[in-house]
PDB file of C-alpha atoms in Angstrom:
ATOM      1  CA  UNK A   1       0.017   0.007  -0.003  1.00  0.00           C
ATOM      2  CA  UNK A   2       2.918   2.362   0.657  1.00  0.00           C
ATOM      3  CA  UNK A   3       4.070   1.779  -2.917  1.00  0.00           C
ATOM      4  CA  UNK A   4       0.620   2.572  -4.227  1.00  0.00           C
ATOM      5  CA  UNK A   5       0.487   5.786  -2.185  1.00  0.00           C
ATOM      6  CA  UNK A   6       3.826   6.988  -3.554  1.00  0.00           C
ATOM      7  CA  UNK A   7       2.913   6.357  -7.212  1.00  0.00           C
ATOM      8  CA  UNK A   8       1.223   9.768  -7.852  1.00  0.00           C
ATOM      9  CA  UNK A   9       4.323  11.629  -6.632  1.00  0.00           C
ATOM     10  CA  UNK A  10       6.395   9.578  -9.094  1.00  0.00           C
ATOM     11  CA  UNK A  11       4.216  10.793 -11.994  1.00  0.00           C
ATOM     12  CA  UNK A  12       4.594  14.368 -10.780  1.00  0.00           C
ATOM     13  CA  UNK A  13       8.412  14.032 -10.770  1.00  0.00           C
ATOM     14  CA  UNK A  14       8.254  12.657 -14.289  1.00  0.00           C
ATOM     15  CA  UNK A  15       6.364  15.740 -15.442  1.00  0.00           C
ATOM     16  CA  UNK A  16       3.063  14.040 -16.182  1.00  0.00           C
ATOM     17  CA  UNK A  17       0.118  16.290 -17.073  1.00  0.00           C
ATOM     18  CA  UNK A  18      -2.704  16.693 -14.621  1.00  0.00           C
ATOM     19  CA  UNK A  19      -5.001  14.378 -16.601  1.00  0.00           C
ATOM     20  CA  UNK A  20      -2.478  11.528 -16.262  1.00  0.00           C
ATOM     21  CA  UNK A  21      -1.980  12.172 -12.550  1.00  0.00           C
ATOM     22  CA  UNK A  22      -5.768  12.140 -11.972  1.00  0.00           C
ATOM     23  CA  UNK A  23      -6.073   8.951 -14.020  1.00  0.00           C
ATOM     24  CA  UNK A  24      -3.274   7.330 -11.970  1.00  0.00           C
ATOM     25  CA  UNK A  25      -4.924   8.355  -8.692  1.00  0.00           C
ATOM     26  CA  UNK A  26      -8.256   7.035  -9.880  1.00  0.00           C
ATOM     27  CA  UNK A  27      -6.813   3.755 -11.055  1.00  0.00           C
ATOM     28  CA  UNK A  28      -4.911   3.292  -7.772  1.00  0.00           C
ATOM     29  CA  UNK A  29      -8.059   4.094  -5.819  1.00  0.00           C
ATOM     30  CA  UNK A  30     -10.067   1.478  -7.693  1.00  0.00           C
ATOM     31  CA  UNK A  31      -7.319  -1.120  -7.294  1.00  0.00           C
ATOM     32  CA  UNK A  32      -7.009  -0.354  -3.587  1.00  0.00           C
ATOM     33  CA  UNK A  33     -10.763  -0.702  -3.124  1.00  0.00           C
ATOM     34  CA  UNK A  34     -10.703  -4.022  -4.916  1.00  0.00           C
ATOM     35  CA  UNK A  35      -7.759  -5.348  -2.872  1.00  0.00           C
ATOM     36  CA  UNK A  36      -9.423  -4.243   0.379  1.00  0.00           C
ATOM     37  CA  UNK A  37     -12.852  -5.598  -0.581  1.00  0.00           C
ATOM     38  CA  UNK A  38     -12.874  -8.051   2.341  1.00  0.00           C
ATOM     39  CA  UNK A  39     -12.549  -5.168   4.799  1.00  0.00           C
ATOM     40  CA  UNK A  40     -14.548  -2.338   3.255  1.00  0.00           C
ATOM     41  CA  UNK A  41     -17.440  -4.198   1.587  1.00  0.00           C
ATOM     42  CA  UNK A  42     -20.639  -3.915   3.645  1.00  0.00           C
ATOM     43  CA  UNK A  43     -21.542  -7.562   2.983  1.00  0.00           C
ATOM     44  CA  UNK A  44     -19.903 -10.746   1.743  1.00  0.00           C
ATOM     45  CA  UNK A  45     -21.390 -11.503  -1.680  1.00  0.00           C
ATOM     46  CA  UNK A  46     -19.850 -14.969  -1.721  1.00  0.00           C
ATOM     47  CA  UNK A  47     -21.775 -16.104   1.388  1.00  0.00           C
ATOM     48  CA  UNK A  48     -24.835 -17.708  -0.194  1.00  0.00           C
ATOM     49  CA  UNK A  49     -26.483 -18.278   3.178  1.00  0.00           C
ATOM     50  CA  UNK A  50     -26.720 -14.549   3.780  1.00  0.00           C
ATOM     51  CA  UNK A  51     -28.830 -13.857   0.692  1.00  0.00           C
ATOM     52  CA  UNK A  52     -32.476 -13.005   1.235  1.00  0.00           C
ATOM     53  CA  UNK A  53     -34.752 -13.040  -1.786  1.00  0.00           C
ATOM     54  CA  UNK A  54     -37.011 -10.532  -0.056  1.00  0.00           C
ATOM     55  CA  UNK A  55     -34.176  -7.987  -0.698  1.00  0.00           C
ATOM     56  CA  UNK A  56     -33.878  -8.882  -4.371  1.00  0.00           C
ATOM     57  CA  UNK A  57     -33.911  -6.106  -7.007  1.00  0.00           C
ATOM     58  CA  UNK A  58     -34.045  -3.240  -4.519  1.00  0.00           C
ATOM     59  CA  UNK A  59     -33.171   0.119  -6.120  1.00  0.00           C
ATOM     60  CA  UNK A  60     -30.255   2.305  -4.967  1.00  0.00           C
ATOM     61  CA  UNK A  61     -30.547   4.031  -1.614  1.00  0.00           C
ATOM     62  CA  UNK A  62     -30.685   7.489  -3.185  1.00  0.00           C
ATOM     63  CA  UNK A  63     -33.927   6.703  -5.092  1.00  0.00           C
ATOM     64  CA  UNK A  64     -37.429   7.057  -3.717  1.00  0.00           C
ATOM     65  CA  UNK A  65     -37.907   3.325  -3.067  1.00  0.00           C
ATOM     66  CA  UNK A  66     -34.327   2.631  -2.022  1.00  0.00           C
ATOM     67  CA  UNK A  67     -33.158   0.895   1.132  1.00  0.00           C
ATOM     68  CA  UNK A  68     -30.427   2.723   3.100  1.00  0.00           C
ATOM     69  CA  UNK A  69     -28.748  -0.660   3.859  1.00  0.00           C
ATOM     70  CA  UNK A  70     -27.880  -1.076   0.168  1.00  0.00           C
ATOM     71  CA  UNK A  71     -26.235   2.041  -1.256  1.00  0.00           C
ATOM     72  CA  UNK A  72     -26.297   0.921  -4.894  1.00  0.00           C
ATOM     73  CA  UNK A  73     -29.241  -1.454  -4.571  1.00  0.00           C
ATOM     74  CA  UNK A  74     -29.314  -5.243  -4.864  1.00  0.00           C
ATOM     75  CA  UNK A  75     -29.264  -7.755  -7.687  1.00  0.00           C
ATOM     76  CA  UNK A  76     -31.750 -10.511  -8.525  1.00  0.00           C
ATOM     77  CA  UNK A  77     -30.436 -12.715  -5.695  1.00  0.00           C
ATOM     78  CA  UNK A  78     -30.740 -10.080  -2.977  1.00  0.00           C
ATOM     79  CA  UNK A  79     -26.987  -9.486  -3.001  1.00  0.00           C
ATOM     80  CA  UNK A  80     -25.674  -6.019  -2.122  1.00  0.00           C
ATOM     81  CA  UNK A  81     -24.496  -4.589  -5.455  1.00  0.00           C
ATOM     82  CA  UNK A  82     -21.731  -2.421  -3.961  1.00  0.00           C
ATOM     83  CA  UNK A  83     -20.179  -5.413  -2.194  1.00  0.00           C
ATOM     84  CA  UNK A  84     -20.542  -7.559  -5.347  1.00  0.00           C
ATOM     85  CA  UNK A  85     -18.797  -4.848  -7.382  1.00  0.00           C
ATOM     86  CA  UNK A  86     -15.874  -4.593  -4.934  1.00  0.00           C
ATOM     87  CA  UNK A  87     -15.353  -8.352  -4.934  1.00  0.00           C
ATOM     88  CA  UNK A  88     -15.981  -8.478  -8.683  1.00  0.00           C
ATOM     89  CA  UNK A  89     -13.395  -5.788  -9.356  1.00  0.00           C
ATOM     90  CA  UNK A  90     -10.884  -7.775  -7.330  1.00  0.00           C
ATOM     91  CA  UNK A  91     -11.589 -10.850  -9.441  1.00  0.00           C
ATOM     92  CA  UNK A  92     -11.320  -8.914 -12.725  1.00  0.00           C
ATOM     93  CA  UNK A  93      -8.064  -7.192 -11.720  1.00  0.00           C
ATOM     94  CA  UNK A  94      -6.560 -10.418 -10.435  1.00  0.00           C
ATOM     95  CA  UNK A  95      -7.390 -12.280 -13.658  1.00  0.00           C
ATOM     96  CA  UNK A  96      -6.175  -9.390 -15.835  1.00  0.00           C
ATOM     97  CA  UNK A  97      -2.964  -9.028 -13.828  1.00  0.00           C
ATOM     98  CA  UNK A  98      -2.343 -12.801 -13.917  1.00  0.00           C
ATOM     99  CA  UNK A  99      -2.869 -12.865 -17.657  1.00  0.00           C
ATOM    100  CA  UNK A 100      -0.446  -9.984 -18.186  1.00  0.00           C
ATOM    101  CA  UNK A 101       2.157 -11.643 -15.950  1.00  0.00           C
ATOM    102  CA  UNK A 102       1.853 -14.985 -17.772  1.00  0.00           C
ATOM    103  CA  UNK A 103       1.886 -13.341 -21.234  1.00  0.00           C
ATOM    104  CA  UNK A 104       4.874 -11.176 -20.302  1.00  0.00           C
ATOM    105  CA  UNK A 105       6.847 -14.140 -18.922  1.00  0.00           C
ATOM    106  CA  UNK A 106       6.183 -16.281 -21.969  1.00  0.00           C
ATOM    107  CA  UNK A 107       6.648 -13.482 -24.474  1.00  0.00           C
ATOM    108  CA  UNK A 108       9.864 -12.145 -22.989  1.00  0.00           C
ATOM    109  CA  UNK A 109      11.375 -15.667 -22.810  1.00  0.00           C
ATOM    110  CA  UNK A 110      10.495 -16.501 -26.403  1.00  0.00           C
ATOM    111  CA  UNK A 111      11.513 -13.056 -27.602  1.00  0.00           C
ATOM    112  CA  UNK A 112      14.926 -13.382 -25.985  1.00  0.00           C
ATOM    113  CA  UNK A 113      15.425 -16.797 -27.587  1.00  0.00           C
ATOM    114  CA  UNK A 114      14.319 -15.624 -31.034  1.00  0.00           C
ATOM    115  CA  UNK A 115      16.411 -12.454 -30.953  1.00  0.00           C
ATOM    116  CA  UNK A 116      19.551 -14.025 -29.557  1.00  0.00           C
ATOM    117  CA  UNK A 117      19.759 -17.258 -31.553  1.00  0.00           C
ATOM    118  CA  UNK A 118      17.985 -16.146 -34.768  1.00  0.00           C
ATOM    119  CA  UNK A 119      17.860 -18.605 -37.671  1.00  0.00           C
ATOM    120  CA  UNK A 120      15.449 -21.511 -37.304  1.00  0.00           C
ATOM    121  CA  UNK A 121      14.611 -20.705 -33.690  1.00  0.00           C
ATOM    122  CA  UNK A 122      13.563 -17.218 -34.666  1.00  0.00           C
ATOM    123  CA  UNK A 123      11.612 -18.434 -37.687  1.00  0.00           C
ATOM    124  CA  UNK A 124       9.738 -21.076 -35.676  1.00  0.00           C
ATOM    125  CA  UNK A 125       8.714 -18.705 -32.870  1.00  0.00           C
ATOM    126  CA  UNK A 126       7.672 -15.957 -35.262  1.00  0.00           C
ATOM    127  CA  UNK A 127       5.582 -18.302 -37.434  1.00  0.00           C
ATOM    128  CA  UNK A 128       3.743 -19.532 -34.331  1.00  0.00           C
ATOM    129  CA  UNK A 129       3.197 -15.880 -33.423  1.00  0.00           C
ATOM    130  CA  UNK A 130       1.799 -15.172 -36.907  1.00  0.00           C
ATOM    131  CA  UNK A 131      -0.632 -18.053 -36.609  1.00  0.00           C
ATOM    132  CA  UNK A 132      -1.883 -16.802 -33.243  1.00  0.00           C
ATOM    133  CA  UNK A 133      -2.263 -13.269 -34.531  1.00  0.00           C
ATOM    134  CA  UNK A 134      -4.492 -14.581 -37.351  1.00  0.00           C
ATOM    135  CA  UNK A 135      -7.177 -15.250 -34.697  1.00  0.00           C
ATOM    136  CA  UNK A 136      -9.052 -12.388 -33.008  1.00  0.00           C
ATOM    137  CA  UNK A 137      -8.406 -12.129 -29.257  1.00  0.00           C
ATOM    138  CA  UNK A 138     -11.968 -12.946 -28.191  1.00  0.00           C
ATOM    139  CA  UNK A 139     -12.342 -15.827 -30.671  1.00  0.00           C
ATOM    140  CA  UNK A 140      -9.082 -17.450 -29.542  1.00  0.00           C
ATOM    141  CA  UNK A 141     -10.019 -16.971 -25.882  1.00  0.00           C
ATOM    142  CA  UNK A 142     -13.418 -18.565 -26.468  1.00  0.00           C
ATOM    143  CA  UNK A 143     -11.721 -21.471 -28.270  1.00  0.00           C
ATOM    144  CA  UNK A 144      -9.228 -22.064 -25.456  1.00  0.00           C
ATOM    145  CA  UNK A 145     -11.942 -21.741 -22.801  1.00  0.00           C
ATOM    146  CA  UNK A 146     -14.250 -24.128 -24.656  1.00  0.00           C
ATOM    147  CA  UNK A 147     -11.531 -26.742 -25.083  1.00  0.00           C
ATOM    148  CA  UNK A 148     -10.532 -26.475 -21.387  1.00  0.00           C
ATOM    149  CA  UNK A 149     -14.140 -26.872 -20.269  1.00  0.00           C
ATOM    150  CA  UNK A 150     -14.518 -29.956 -22.497  1.00  0.00           C
ATOM    151  CA  UNK A 151     -11.340 -31.570 -21.222  1.00  0.00           C
ATOM    152  CA  UNK A 152     -11.659 -30.622 -17.552  1.00  0.00           C
ATOM    153  CA  UNK A 153     -15.160 -31.122 -16.161  1.00  0.00           C
ATOM    154  CA  UNK A 154     -14.493 -28.743 -13.249  1.00  0.00           C
ATOM    155  CA  UNK A 155     -13.270 -25.881 -15.477  1.00  0.00           C
ATOM    156  CA  UNK A 156     -16.465 -23.925 -14.971  1.00  0.00           C
ATOM    157  CA  UNK A 157     -16.197 -23.917 -11.188  1.00  0.00           C
ATOM    158  CA  UNK A 158     -14.994 -20.920  -9.188  1.00  0.00           C
ATOM    159  CA  UNK A 159     -11.709 -22.697  -8.412  1.00  0.00           C
ATOM    160  CA  UNK A 160     -10.706 -23.413 -12.002  1.00  0.00           C
ATOM    161  CA  UNK A 161     -12.431 -20.585 -13.910  1.00  0.00           C
ATOM    162  CA  UNK A 162      -9.754 -17.949 -13.087  1.00  0.00           C
ATOM    163  CA  UNK A 163      -6.923 -20.201 -14.243  1.00  0.00           C
ATOM    164  CA  UNK A 164      -8.726 -21.002 -17.485  1.00  0.00           C
ATOM    165  CA  UNK A 165      -9.418 -17.310 -18.103  1.00  0.00           C
ATOM    166  CA  UNK A 166      -5.804 -16.302 -17.410  1.00  0.00           C
ATOM    167  CA  UNK A 167      -4.513 -18.910 -19.881  1.00  0.00           C
ATOM    168  CA  UNK A 168      -7.180 -18.038 -22.483  1.00  0.00           C
ATOM    169  CA  UNK A 169      -6.247 -14.351 -22.402  1.00  0.00           C
ATOM    170  CA  UNK A 170      -2.465 -14.777 -22.173  1.00  0.00           C
ATOM    171  CA  UNK A 171      -2.221 -17.195 -25.088  1.00  0.00           C
ATOM    172  CA  UNK A 172      -2.943 -14.317 -27.488  1.00  0.00           C
ATOM    173  CA  UNK A 173      -1.183 -11.438 -25.670  1.00  0.00           C
ATOM    174  CA  UNK A 174       2.302 -12.989 -25.419  1.00  0.00           C
ATOM    175  CA  UNK A 175       2.980 -12.321 -29.111  1.00  0.00           C
ATOM    176  CA  UNK A 176       3.250  -8.543 -28.601  1.00  0.00           C
ATOM    177  CA  UNK A 177       5.845  -9.051 -25.875  1.00  0.00           C
ATOM    178  CA  UNK A 178       7.778 -11.567 -27.967  1.00  0.00           C
ATOM    179  CA  UNK A 179       7.988  -9.334 -31.030  1.00  0.00           C
ATOM    180  CA  UNK A 180       9.061  -6.281 -29.016  1.00  0.00           C
ATOM    181  CA  UNK A 181      11.708  -8.135 -27.017  1.00  0.00           C
ATOM    182  CA  UNK A 182      12.955  -9.952 -30.128  1.00  0.00           C
ATOM    183  CA  UNK A 183      13.575  -6.657 -31.938  1.00  0.00           C
ATOM    184  CA  UNK A 184      15.302  -5.103 -28.922  1.00  0.00           C
ATOM    185  CA  UNK A 185      17.383  -8.257 -28.336  1.00  0.00           C
ATOM    186  CA  UNK A 186      18.608  -8.244 -31.938  1.00  0.00           C
ATOM    187  CA  UNK A 187      19.822  -4.646 -31.448  1.00  0.00           C
ATOM    188  CA  UNK A 188      21.491  -5.418 -28.126  1.00  0.00           C
ATOM    189  CA  UNK A 189      23.151  -8.620 -29.456  1.00  0.00           C
ATOM    190  CA  UNK A 190      24.976  -6.587 -32.092  1.00  0.00           C
ATOM    191  CA  UNK A 191      26.527  -4.252 -29.480  1.00  0.00           C
ATOM    192  CA  UNK A 192      30.087  -4.502 -28.253  1.00  0.00           C
ATOM    193  CA  UNK A 193      29.312  -5.473 -24.641  1.00  0.00           C
ATOM    194  CA  UNK A 194      27.455  -8.610 -25.810  1.00  0.00           C
ATOM    195  CA  UNK A 195      30.217  -9.512 -28.249  1.00  0.00           C
ATOM    196  CA  UNK A 196      32.773  -9.050 -25.443  1.00  0.00           C
ATOM    197  CA  UNK A 197      30.740 -11.330 -23.164  1.00  0.00           C
ATOM    198  CA  UNK A 198      30.746 -13.997 -25.858  1.00  0.00           C
ATOM    199  CA  UNK A 199      34.496 -13.655 -26.423  1.00  0.00           C
ATOM    200  CA  UNK A 200      35.366 -14.192 -22.783  1.00  0.00           C
ATOM    201  CA  UNK A 201      33.206 -17.300 -22.738  1.00  0.00           C
ATOM    202  CA  UNK A 202      30.248 -16.311 -20.503  1.00  0.00           C
ATOM    203  CA  UNK A 203      27.380 -18.825 -20.566  1.00  0.00           C
ATOM    204  CA  UNK A 204      24.515 -18.048 -22.888  1.00  0.00           C
ATOM    205  CA  UNK A 205      22.043 -17.978 -20.033  1.00  0.00           C
ATOM    206  CA  UNK A 206      24.082 -15.381 -18.155  1.00  0.00           C
ATOM    207  CA  UNK A 207      24.454 -13.201 -21.249  1.00  0.00           C
ATOM    208  CA  UNK A 208      20.716 -13.274 -21.884  1.00  0.00           C
ATOM    209  CA  UNK A 209      19.530 -12.793 -18.308  1.00  0.00           C
ATOM    210  CA  UNK A 210      22.267 -10.584 -16.795  1.00  0.00           C
ATOM    211  CA  UNK A 211      23.233  -8.408 -19.740  1.00  0.00           C
ATOM    212  CA  UNK A 212      20.527  -8.340 -22.418  1.00  0.00           C
ATOM    213  CA  UNK A 213      17.312  -8.687 -20.402  1.00  0.00           C
ATOM    214  CA  UNK A 214      17.694  -5.537 -18.227  1.00  0.00           C
ATOM    215  CA  UNK A 215      18.208  -3.452 -21.380  1.00  0.00           C
ATOM    216  CA  UNK A 216      14.985  -4.634 -23.078  1.00  0.00           C
ATOM    217  CA  UNK A 217      12.596  -4.363 -20.147  1.00  0.00           C
ATOM    218  CA  UNK A 218      11.524  -0.726 -20.530  1.00  0.00           C
ATOM    219  CA  UNK A 219       9.101  -1.332 -23.419  1.00  0.00           C
ATOM    220  CA  UNK A 220       7.825  -4.467 -21.659  1.00  0.00           C
ATOM    221  CA  UNK A 221       6.689  -2.468 -18.652  1.00  0.00           C
ATOM    222  CA  UNK A 222       4.881   0.033 -20.882  1.00  0.00           C
ATOM    223  CA  UNK A 223       3.172  -2.783 -22.834  1.00  0.00           C
ATOM    224  CA  UNK A 224       2.145  -4.452 -19.593  1.00  0.00           C
ATOM    225  CA  UNK A 225       0.375  -1.309 -18.376  1.00  0.00           C
ATOM    226  CA  UNK A 226      -1.622  -0.993 -21.606  1.00  0.00           C
ATOM    227  CA  UNK A 227      -2.355  -4.732 -21.782  1.00  0.00           C
ATOM    228  CA  UNK A 228      -3.668  -4.752 -18.208  1.00  0.00           C
ATOM    229  CA  UNK A 229      -6.668  -2.696 -19.320  1.00  0.00           C
ATOM    230  CA  UNK A 230      -7.103  -4.890 -22.388  1.00  0.00           C
ATOM    231  CA  UNK A 231      -6.929  -8.057 -20.260  1.00  0.00           C
ATOM    232  CA  UNK A 232      -9.511  -6.760 -17.791  1.00  0.00           C
ATOM    233  CA  UNK A 233     -11.804  -5.858 -20.693  1.00  0.00           C
ATOM    234  CA  UNK A 234     -11.314  -9.254 -22.349  1.00  0.00           C
ATOM    235  CA  UNK A 235     -12.159 -11.023 -19.075  1.00  0.00           C
ATOM    236  CA  UNK A 236     -15.292  -8.904 -18.740  1.00  0.00           C
ATOM    237  CA  UNK A 237     -16.279  -9.786 -22.317  1.00  0.00           C
ATOM    238  CA  UNK A 238     -15.789 -13.499 -21.756  1.00  0.00           C
ATOM    239  CA  UNK A 239     -17.784 -13.346 -18.481  1.00  0.00           C
ATOM    240  CA  UNK A 240     -20.498 -11.351 -20.241  1.00  0.00           C
ATOM    241  CA  UNK A 241     -20.701 -14.099 -22.869  1.00  0.00           C
ATOM    242  CA  UNK A 242     -21.148 -16.697 -20.134  1.00  0.00           C
ATOM    243  CA  UNK A 243     -17.762 -18.431 -20.337  1.00  0.00           C
ATOM    244  CA  UNK A 244     -16.095 -16.552 -17.486  1.00  0.00           C
ATOM    245  CA  UNK A 245     -16.613 -16.502 -13.739  1.00  0.00           C
ATOM    246  CA  UNK A 246     -19.730 -18.205 -12.370  1.00  0.00           C
ATOM    247  CA  UNK A 247     -22.545 -16.057 -10.898  1.00  0.00           C
ATOM    248  CA  UNK A 248     -21.666 -17.210  -7.354  1.00  0.00           C
ATOM    249  CA  UNK A 249     -18.202 -15.572  -7.649  1.00  0.00           C
ATOM    250  CA  UNK A 250     -18.900 -12.787 -10.083  1.00  0.00           C
ATOM    251  CA  UNK A 251     -16.521 -10.488 -11.861  1.00  0.00           C
ATOM    252  CA  UNK A 252     -17.587  -7.147 -13.284  1.00  0.00           C
ATOM    253  CA  UNK A 253     -18.415  -8.818 -16.576  1.00  0.00           C
ATOM    254  CA  UNK A 254     -20.617 -11.378 -14.859  1.00  0.00           C
ATOM    255  CA  UNK A 255     -22.504  -8.624 -13.025  1.00  0.00           C
ATOM    256  CA  UNK A 256     -23.068  -6.783 -16.262  1.00  0.00           C
ATOM    257  CA  UNK A 257     -24.377  -9.961 -17.912  1.00  0.00           C
ATOM    258  CA  UNK A 258     -26.781 -10.539 -15.006  1.00  0.00           C
ATOM    259  CA  UNK A 259     -27.982  -6.936 -15.106  1.00  0.00           C
ATOM    260  CA  UNK A 260     -28.393  -6.999 -18.866  1.00  0.00           C
ATOM    261  CA  UNK A 261     -31.251  -9.459 -18.465  1.00  0.00           C
ATOM    262  CA  UNK A 262     -33.227  -6.929 -16.388  1.00  0.00           C
ATOM    263  CA  UNK A 263     -32.414  -3.648 -18.167  1.00  0.00           C
ATOM    264  CA  UNK A 264     -35.712  -3.521 -20.061  1.00  0.00           C
ATOM    265  CA  UNK A 265     -37.608  -4.397 -16.874  1.00  0.00           C
ATOM    266  CA  UNK A 266     -36.709  -1.102 -15.279  1.00  0.00           C
ATOM    267  CA  UNK A 267     -34.010  -2.622 -13.079  1.00  0.00           C
ATOM    268  CA  UNK A 268     -31.209  -0.547 -14.574  1.00  0.00           C
ATOM    269  CA  UNK A 269     -28.777  -0.353 -11.661  1.00  0.00           C
ATOM    270  CA  UNK A 270     -27.578  -3.987 -11.800  1.00  0.00           C
ATOM    271  CA  UNK A 271     -25.892  -3.390 -15.172  1.00  0.00           C
ATOM    272  CA  UNK A 272     -25.197   0.332 -14.953  1.00  0.00           C
ATOM    273  CA  UNK A 273     -22.956   0.560 -11.911  1.00  0.00           C
ATOM    274  CA  UNK A 274     -20.658  -2.392 -12.750  1.00  0.00           C
ATOM    275  CA  UNK A 275     -20.381  -1.064 -16.317  1.00  0.00           C
ATOM    276  CA  UNK A 276     -19.393   2.386 -15.031  1.00  0.00           C
ATOM    277  CA  UNK A 277     -16.795   0.838 -12.751  1.00  0.00           C
ATOM    278  CA  UNK A 278     -15.366  -1.219 -15.607  1.00  0.00           C
ATOM    279  CA  UNK A 279     -15.232   1.732 -18.026  1.00  0.00           C
ATOM    280  CA  UNK A 280     -13.631   3.979 -15.401  1.00  0.00           C
ATOM    281  CA  UNK A 281     -10.940   1.424 -14.553  1.00  0.00           C
ATOM    282  CA  UNK A 282     -10.092   0.656 -18.151  1.00  0.00           C
ATOM    283  CA  UNK A 283     -10.068   4.336 -19.197  1.00  0.00           C
ATOM    284  CA  UNK A 284      -7.835   5.321 -16.277  1.00  0.00           C
ATOM    285  CA  UNK A 285      -5.305   2.553 -16.971  1.00  0.00           C
ATOM    286  CA  UNK A 286      -5.329   3.307 -20.697  1.00  0.00           C
ATOM    287  CA  UNK A 287      -4.612   7.013 -20.100  1.00  0.00           C
ATOM    288  CA  UNK A 288      -1.637   6.134 -17.868  1.00  0.00           C
ATOM    289  CA  UNK A 289      -0.420   3.514 -20.290  1.00  0.00           C
ATOM    290  CA  UNK A 290      -0.597   5.816 -23.335  1.00  0.00           C
ATOM    291  CA  UNK A 291       1.357   8.484 -21.423  1.00  0.00           C
ATOM    292  CA  UNK A 292       4.026   5.983 -20.391  1.00  0.00           C
ATOM    293  CA  UNK A 293       4.351   4.862 -23.981  1.00  0.00           C
ATOM    294  CA  UNK A 294       4.904   8.424 -25.165  1.00  0.00           C
ATOM    295  CA  UNK A 295       7.165   9.233 -22.205  1.00  0.00           C
ATOM    296  CA  UNK A 296       9.578   6.353 -22.831  1.00  0.00           C
ATOM    297  CA  UNK A 297       9.523   6.374 -26.612  1.00  0.00           C
ATOM    298  CA  UNK A 298      10.968   9.633 -27.967  1.00  0.00           C
ATOM    299  CA  UNK A 299       9.576   8.942 -31.450  1.00  0.00           C
ATOM    300  CA  UNK A 300       6.039   8.997 -30.060  1.00  0.00           C
ATOM    301  CA  UNK A 301       6.356  12.047 -27.867  1.00  0.00           C
ATOM    302  CA  UNK A 302       3.977  14.836 -28.768  1.00  0.00           C
ATOM    303  CA  UNK A 303       5.760  18.059 -29.460  1.00  0.00           C
ATOM    304  CA  UNK A 304       4.393  20.954 -27.403  1.00  0.00           C
TER     305      UNK A 304
END
């Protein structure tokens, strides 16, 4: 939490505009609320025994028929919507972050191998990447999720669903990391310090991990920030389509899907508030990610 609190001051020192600072503060606030959901949520939306159908579909507390116990109203199961959103945001951020971490690890590893060894290794990895890029992200994620659910009977349960979603999202996103790291590695490999390391007989692993890797990580960090928003949005899309988290352990996408069934019945709050939270989170992270990309890539800096 101390690191999160110091992040806005870091953006100020880097000369970020006020819009980026506000976006960073907003994104950190949402992430902190999600991480602290167990302590700040009024109710536990995962405790099925606490649900009371008599409280189902209550409007927000600030409306004429609202109940002050439920600030943003309740869903069709009588679950407090604010608590469900806090827990759902934690699920969405955890899955998005896990997908980014897995994609970055796989992509950086394969990019290093392709850029350092070249030849057949490079050709093989890049052709696999081309095949993966020929599939749209959502279509490939649906394919992976469907295969996993067919092979593993418990894939739709709350225990396995996050793992399946992380793998389904990461299997498409690693290509961007691999291509970026490959290009940077090819540049670094041609430099004198790498040639000197080869001449003195340093092991390949040490050259790649100790000398090349630290010099190619800057673009990876920028890509990770942008891809976090994309991963959260992809998870929400999959959950909205019914192949994500189960309703008993909802993510933001699951809540939107549940609320979408009641929009035309006048029960607008079940879909509206989770959708606003998702849009706000994705927009804030995207603003920060775009600024980081411009900040660390001189060719993309906007001239003022």
